[in-house]
PDB file of C-alpha atoms and ligand atoms in Angstrom:
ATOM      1  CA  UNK G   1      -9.103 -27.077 -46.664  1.00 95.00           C
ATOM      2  CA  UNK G   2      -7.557 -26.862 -43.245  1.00 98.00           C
ATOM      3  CA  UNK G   3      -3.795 -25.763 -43.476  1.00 98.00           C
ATOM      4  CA  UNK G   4      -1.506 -25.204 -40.935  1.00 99.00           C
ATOM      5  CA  UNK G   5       2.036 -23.576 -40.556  1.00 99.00           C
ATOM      6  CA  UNK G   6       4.954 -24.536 -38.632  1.00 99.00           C
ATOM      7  CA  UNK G   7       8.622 -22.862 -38.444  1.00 98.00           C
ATOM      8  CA  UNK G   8      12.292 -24.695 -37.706  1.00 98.00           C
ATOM      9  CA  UNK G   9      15.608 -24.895 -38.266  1.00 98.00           C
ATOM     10  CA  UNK G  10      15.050 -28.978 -38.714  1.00 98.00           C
ATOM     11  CA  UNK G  11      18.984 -29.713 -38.792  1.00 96.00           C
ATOM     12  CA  UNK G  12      20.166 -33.750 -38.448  1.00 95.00           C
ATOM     13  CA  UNK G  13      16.050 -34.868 -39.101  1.00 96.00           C
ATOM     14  CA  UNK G  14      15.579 -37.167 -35.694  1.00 97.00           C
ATOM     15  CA  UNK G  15      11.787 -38.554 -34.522  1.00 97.00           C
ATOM     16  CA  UNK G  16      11.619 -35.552 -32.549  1.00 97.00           C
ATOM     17  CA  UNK G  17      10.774 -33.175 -35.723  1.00 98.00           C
ATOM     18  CA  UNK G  18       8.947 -36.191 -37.208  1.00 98.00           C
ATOM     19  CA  UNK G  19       6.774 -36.261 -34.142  1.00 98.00           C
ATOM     20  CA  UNK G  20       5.770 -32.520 -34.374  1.00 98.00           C
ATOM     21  CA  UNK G  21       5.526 -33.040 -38.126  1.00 98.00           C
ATOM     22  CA  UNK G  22       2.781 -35.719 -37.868  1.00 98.00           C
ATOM     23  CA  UNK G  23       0.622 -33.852 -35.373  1.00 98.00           C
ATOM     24  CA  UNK G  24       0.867 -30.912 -37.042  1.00 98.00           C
ATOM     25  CA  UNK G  25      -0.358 -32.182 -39.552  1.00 98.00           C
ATOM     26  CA  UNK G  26      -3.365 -34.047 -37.910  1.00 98.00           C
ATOM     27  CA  UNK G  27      -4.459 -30.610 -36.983  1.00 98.00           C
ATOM     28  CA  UNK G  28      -5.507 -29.774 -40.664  1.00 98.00           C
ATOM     29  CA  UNK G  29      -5.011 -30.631 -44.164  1.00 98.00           C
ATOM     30  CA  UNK G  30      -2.448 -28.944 -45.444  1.00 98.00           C
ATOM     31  CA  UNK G  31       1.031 -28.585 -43.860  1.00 99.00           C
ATOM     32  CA  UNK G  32       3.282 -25.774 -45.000  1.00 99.00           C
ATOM     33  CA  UNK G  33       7.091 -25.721 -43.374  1.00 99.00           C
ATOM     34  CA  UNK G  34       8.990 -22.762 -42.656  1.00 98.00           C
ATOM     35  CA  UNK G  35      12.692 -23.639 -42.565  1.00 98.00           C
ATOM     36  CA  UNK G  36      15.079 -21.710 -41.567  1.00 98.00           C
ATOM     37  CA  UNK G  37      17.981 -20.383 -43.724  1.00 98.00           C
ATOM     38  CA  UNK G  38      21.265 -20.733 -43.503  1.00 98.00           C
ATOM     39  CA  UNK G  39      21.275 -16.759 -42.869  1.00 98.00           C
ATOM     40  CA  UNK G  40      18.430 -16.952 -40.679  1.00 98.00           C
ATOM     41  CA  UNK G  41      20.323 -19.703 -38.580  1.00 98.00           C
ATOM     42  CA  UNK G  42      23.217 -17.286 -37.889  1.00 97.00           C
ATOM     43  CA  UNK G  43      20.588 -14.609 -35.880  1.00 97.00           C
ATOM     44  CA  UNK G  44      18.901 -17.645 -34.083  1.00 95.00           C
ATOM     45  CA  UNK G  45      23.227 -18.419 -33.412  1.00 96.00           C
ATOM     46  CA  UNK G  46      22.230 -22.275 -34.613  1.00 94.00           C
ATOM     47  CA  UNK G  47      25.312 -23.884 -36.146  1.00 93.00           C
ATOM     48  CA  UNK G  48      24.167 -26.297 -38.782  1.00 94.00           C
ATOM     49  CA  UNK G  49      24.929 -29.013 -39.849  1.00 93.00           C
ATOM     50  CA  UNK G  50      22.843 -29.451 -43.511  1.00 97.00           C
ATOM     51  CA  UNK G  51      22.625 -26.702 -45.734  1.00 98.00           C
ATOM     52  CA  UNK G  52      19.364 -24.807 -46.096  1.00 98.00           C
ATOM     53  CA  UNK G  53      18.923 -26.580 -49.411  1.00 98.00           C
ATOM     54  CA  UNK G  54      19.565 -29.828 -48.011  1.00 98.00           C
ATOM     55  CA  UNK G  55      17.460 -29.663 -44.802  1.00 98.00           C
ATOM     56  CA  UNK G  56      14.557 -28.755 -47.116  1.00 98.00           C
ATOM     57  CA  UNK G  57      14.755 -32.058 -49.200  1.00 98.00           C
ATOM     58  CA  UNK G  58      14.602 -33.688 -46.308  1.00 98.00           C
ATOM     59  CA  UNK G  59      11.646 -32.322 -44.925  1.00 98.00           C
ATOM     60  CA  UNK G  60       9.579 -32.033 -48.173  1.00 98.00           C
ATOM     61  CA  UNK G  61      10.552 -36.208 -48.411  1.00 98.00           C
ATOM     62  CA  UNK G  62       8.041 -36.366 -45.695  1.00 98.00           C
ATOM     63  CA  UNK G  63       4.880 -37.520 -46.216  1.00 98.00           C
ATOM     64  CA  UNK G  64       2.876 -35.084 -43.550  1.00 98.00           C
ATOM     65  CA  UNK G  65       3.983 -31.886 -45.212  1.00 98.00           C
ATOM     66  CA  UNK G  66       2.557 -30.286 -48.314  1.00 98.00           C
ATOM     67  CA  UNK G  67       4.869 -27.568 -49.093  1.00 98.00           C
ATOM     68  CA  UNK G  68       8.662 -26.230 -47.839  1.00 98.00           C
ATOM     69  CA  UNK G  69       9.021 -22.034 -47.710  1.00 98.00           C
ATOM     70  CA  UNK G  70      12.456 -20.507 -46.200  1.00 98.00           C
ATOM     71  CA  UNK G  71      12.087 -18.813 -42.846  1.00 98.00           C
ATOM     72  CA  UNK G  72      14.586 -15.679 -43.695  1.00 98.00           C
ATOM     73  CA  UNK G  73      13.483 -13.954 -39.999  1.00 98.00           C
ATOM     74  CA  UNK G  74      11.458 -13.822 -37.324  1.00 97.00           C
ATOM     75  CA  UNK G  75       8.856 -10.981 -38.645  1.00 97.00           C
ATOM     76  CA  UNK G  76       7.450 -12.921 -41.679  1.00 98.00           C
ATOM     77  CA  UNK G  77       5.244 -14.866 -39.597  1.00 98.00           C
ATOM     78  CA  UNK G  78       1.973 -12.366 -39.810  1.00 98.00           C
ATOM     79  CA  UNK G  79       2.720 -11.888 -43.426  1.00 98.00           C
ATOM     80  CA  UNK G  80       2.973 -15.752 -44.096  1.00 98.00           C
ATOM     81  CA  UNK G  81      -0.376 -16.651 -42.277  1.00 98.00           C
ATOM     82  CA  UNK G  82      -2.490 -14.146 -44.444  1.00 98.00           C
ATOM     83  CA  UNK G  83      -0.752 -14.487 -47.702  1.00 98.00           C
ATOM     84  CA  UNK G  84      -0.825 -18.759 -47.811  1.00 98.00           C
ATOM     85  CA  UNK G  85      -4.271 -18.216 -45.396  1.00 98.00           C
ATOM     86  CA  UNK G  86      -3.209 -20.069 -42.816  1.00 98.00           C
ATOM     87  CA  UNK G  87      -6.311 -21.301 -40.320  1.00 98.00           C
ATOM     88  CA  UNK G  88      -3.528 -22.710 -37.615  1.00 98.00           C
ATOM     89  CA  UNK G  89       0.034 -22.006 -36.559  1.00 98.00           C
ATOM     90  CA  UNK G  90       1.651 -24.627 -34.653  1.00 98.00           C
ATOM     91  CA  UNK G  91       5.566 -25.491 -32.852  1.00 98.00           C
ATOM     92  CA  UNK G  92       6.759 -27.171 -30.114  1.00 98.00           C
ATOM     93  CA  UNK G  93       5.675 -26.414 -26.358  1.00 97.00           C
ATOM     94  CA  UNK G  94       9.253 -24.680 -25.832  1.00 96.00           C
ATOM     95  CA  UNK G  95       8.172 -21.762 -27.471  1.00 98.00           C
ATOM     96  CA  UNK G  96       4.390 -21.310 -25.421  1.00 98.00           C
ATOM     97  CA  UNK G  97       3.278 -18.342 -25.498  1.00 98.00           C
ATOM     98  CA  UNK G  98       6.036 -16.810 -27.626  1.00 98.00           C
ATOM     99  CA  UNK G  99       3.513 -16.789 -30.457  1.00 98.00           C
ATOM    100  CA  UNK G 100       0.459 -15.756 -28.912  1.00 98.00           C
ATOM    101  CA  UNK G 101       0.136 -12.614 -30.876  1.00 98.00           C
ATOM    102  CA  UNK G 102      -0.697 -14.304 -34.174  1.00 98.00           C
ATOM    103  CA  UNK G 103      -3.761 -15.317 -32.172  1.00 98.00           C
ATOM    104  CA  UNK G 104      -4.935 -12.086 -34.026  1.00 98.00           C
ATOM    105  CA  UNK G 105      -5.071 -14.124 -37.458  1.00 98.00           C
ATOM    106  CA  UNK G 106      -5.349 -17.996 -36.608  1.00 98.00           C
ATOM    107  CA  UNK G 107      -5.282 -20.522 -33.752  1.00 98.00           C
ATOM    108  CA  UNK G 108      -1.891 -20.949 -32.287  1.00 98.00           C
ATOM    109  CA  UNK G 109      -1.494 -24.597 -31.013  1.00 98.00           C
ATOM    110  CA  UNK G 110       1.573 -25.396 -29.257  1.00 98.00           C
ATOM    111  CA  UNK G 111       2.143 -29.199 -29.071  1.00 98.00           C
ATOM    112  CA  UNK G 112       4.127 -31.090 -26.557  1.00 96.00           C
ATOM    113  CA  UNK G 113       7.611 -31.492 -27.375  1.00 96.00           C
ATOM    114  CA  UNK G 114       9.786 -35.053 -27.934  1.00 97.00           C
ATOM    115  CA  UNK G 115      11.016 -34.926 -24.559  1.00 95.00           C
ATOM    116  CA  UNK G 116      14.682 -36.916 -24.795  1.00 95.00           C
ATOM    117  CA  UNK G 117      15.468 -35.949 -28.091  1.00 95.00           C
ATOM    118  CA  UNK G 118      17.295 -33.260 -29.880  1.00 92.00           C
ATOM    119  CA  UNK G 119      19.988 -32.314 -32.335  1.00 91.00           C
ATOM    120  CA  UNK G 120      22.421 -30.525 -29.745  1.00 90.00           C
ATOM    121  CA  UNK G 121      22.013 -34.098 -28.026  1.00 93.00           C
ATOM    122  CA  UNK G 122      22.653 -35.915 -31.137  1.00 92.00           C
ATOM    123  CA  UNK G 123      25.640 -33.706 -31.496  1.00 89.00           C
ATOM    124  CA  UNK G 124      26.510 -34.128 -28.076  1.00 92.00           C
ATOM    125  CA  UNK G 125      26.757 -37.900 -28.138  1.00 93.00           C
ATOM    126  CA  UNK G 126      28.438 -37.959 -31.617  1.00 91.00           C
ATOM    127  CA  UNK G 127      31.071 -35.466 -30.013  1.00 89.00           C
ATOM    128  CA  UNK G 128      30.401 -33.229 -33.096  1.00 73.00           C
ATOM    129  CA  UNK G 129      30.913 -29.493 -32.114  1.00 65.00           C
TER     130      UNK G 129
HETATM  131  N1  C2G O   1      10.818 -30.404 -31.691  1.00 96.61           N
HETATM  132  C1  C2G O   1      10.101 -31.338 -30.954  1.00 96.61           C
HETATM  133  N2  C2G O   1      10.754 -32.265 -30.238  1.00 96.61           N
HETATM  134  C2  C2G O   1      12.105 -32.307 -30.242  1.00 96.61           C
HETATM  135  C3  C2G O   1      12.847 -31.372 -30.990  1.00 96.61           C
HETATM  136  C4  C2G O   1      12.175 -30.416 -31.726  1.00 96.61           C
HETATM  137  O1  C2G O   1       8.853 -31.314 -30.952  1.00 96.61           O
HETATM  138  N3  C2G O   1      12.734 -33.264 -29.503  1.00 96.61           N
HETATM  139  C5  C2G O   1      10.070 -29.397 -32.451  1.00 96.61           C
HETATM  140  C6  C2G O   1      10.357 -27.969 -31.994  1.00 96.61           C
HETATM  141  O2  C2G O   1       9.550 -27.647 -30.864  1.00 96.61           O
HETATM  142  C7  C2G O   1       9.965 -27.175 -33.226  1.00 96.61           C
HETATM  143  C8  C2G O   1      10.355 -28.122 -34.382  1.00 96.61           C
HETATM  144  O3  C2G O   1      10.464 -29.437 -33.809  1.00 96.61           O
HETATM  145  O4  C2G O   1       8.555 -26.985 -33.253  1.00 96.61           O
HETATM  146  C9  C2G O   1      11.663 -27.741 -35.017  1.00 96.61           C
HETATM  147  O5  C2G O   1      12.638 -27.691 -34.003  1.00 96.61           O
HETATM  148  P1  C2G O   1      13.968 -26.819 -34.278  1.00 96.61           P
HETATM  149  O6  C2G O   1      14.536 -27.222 -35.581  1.00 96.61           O
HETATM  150  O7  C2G O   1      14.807 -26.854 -33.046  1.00 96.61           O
HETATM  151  O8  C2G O   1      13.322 -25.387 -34.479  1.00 96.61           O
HETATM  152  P2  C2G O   1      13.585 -24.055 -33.647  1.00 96.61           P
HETATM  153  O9  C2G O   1      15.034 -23.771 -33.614  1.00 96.61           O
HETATM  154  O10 C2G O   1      12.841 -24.205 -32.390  1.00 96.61           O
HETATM  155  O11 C2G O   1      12.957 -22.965 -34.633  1.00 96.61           O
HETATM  156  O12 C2G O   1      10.481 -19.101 -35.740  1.00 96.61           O
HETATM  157  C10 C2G O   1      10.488 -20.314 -35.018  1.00 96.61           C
HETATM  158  C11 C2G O   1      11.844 -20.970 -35.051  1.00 96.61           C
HETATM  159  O13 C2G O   1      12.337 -21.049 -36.383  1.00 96.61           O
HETATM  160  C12 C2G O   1      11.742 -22.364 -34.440  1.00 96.61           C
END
């Protein structure tokens, strides 16, 4: 079995995440989601809208991913890839190369982003702050 790992905050669910979702998914067989925490969210200084909790039922209600894990920092990514042995890690193109040095313990695939999409737009056009 194939499985792959992705990481995200994943706040207001929009295509864009579903996109990445499916075709990270279509890399393997076995799709394990990182989401941030609401702790977490504070060091990226992402303002959320859904509660850790809540973000995670959404995500595990769809159908491309196998199993939810909190993303607590940014160091737990080595440690996540050998303990759930993770073959590939894959995220969106706007983090290239920021990942490269897992290359040490799987493939790192970084897959093109949903171009006109994303929750600070959402926001934006909602006039939510
Ligand atoms: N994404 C996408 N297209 C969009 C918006 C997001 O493909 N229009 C992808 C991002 O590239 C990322 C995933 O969806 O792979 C989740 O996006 P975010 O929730 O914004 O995640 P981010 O804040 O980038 O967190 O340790 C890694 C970080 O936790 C990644």
């Amino acid at each position: 079995m194939k499985k792959v790992i992705t990481y995200g905050t994943f706040d207001l669910l929009h295509y864009g995440h579903i996109n990445l979702l499916k075709r990270a998914k279509e890399l393997g067989d076995y799709l394990i989601v990182a989401i941030s925490t609401n702790e977490f969210n504070e060091i990226k200084g992402k303002k959320c809208y859904f509660s850790y909790e809540e973000r995670k039922r959404l995500v595990e209600s769809i159908r491309y991913v196998d199993l939810v894990i909190p993303e607590n920092n940014w160091e737990q990514k080595v440690h996540d890839v050998k303990e759930f042995k993770v073959d590939i890690f894959a995220i969106g193109d706007d983090w290239k190369g920021k990942f490269d040095f897992l290359k040490e313990y799987c493939e790192v695939v970084y897959l093109p982003r949903t171009p006109e999409i994303s929750t600070t737009k959402i926001k934006k056009d909602l006039n939510i702050k």
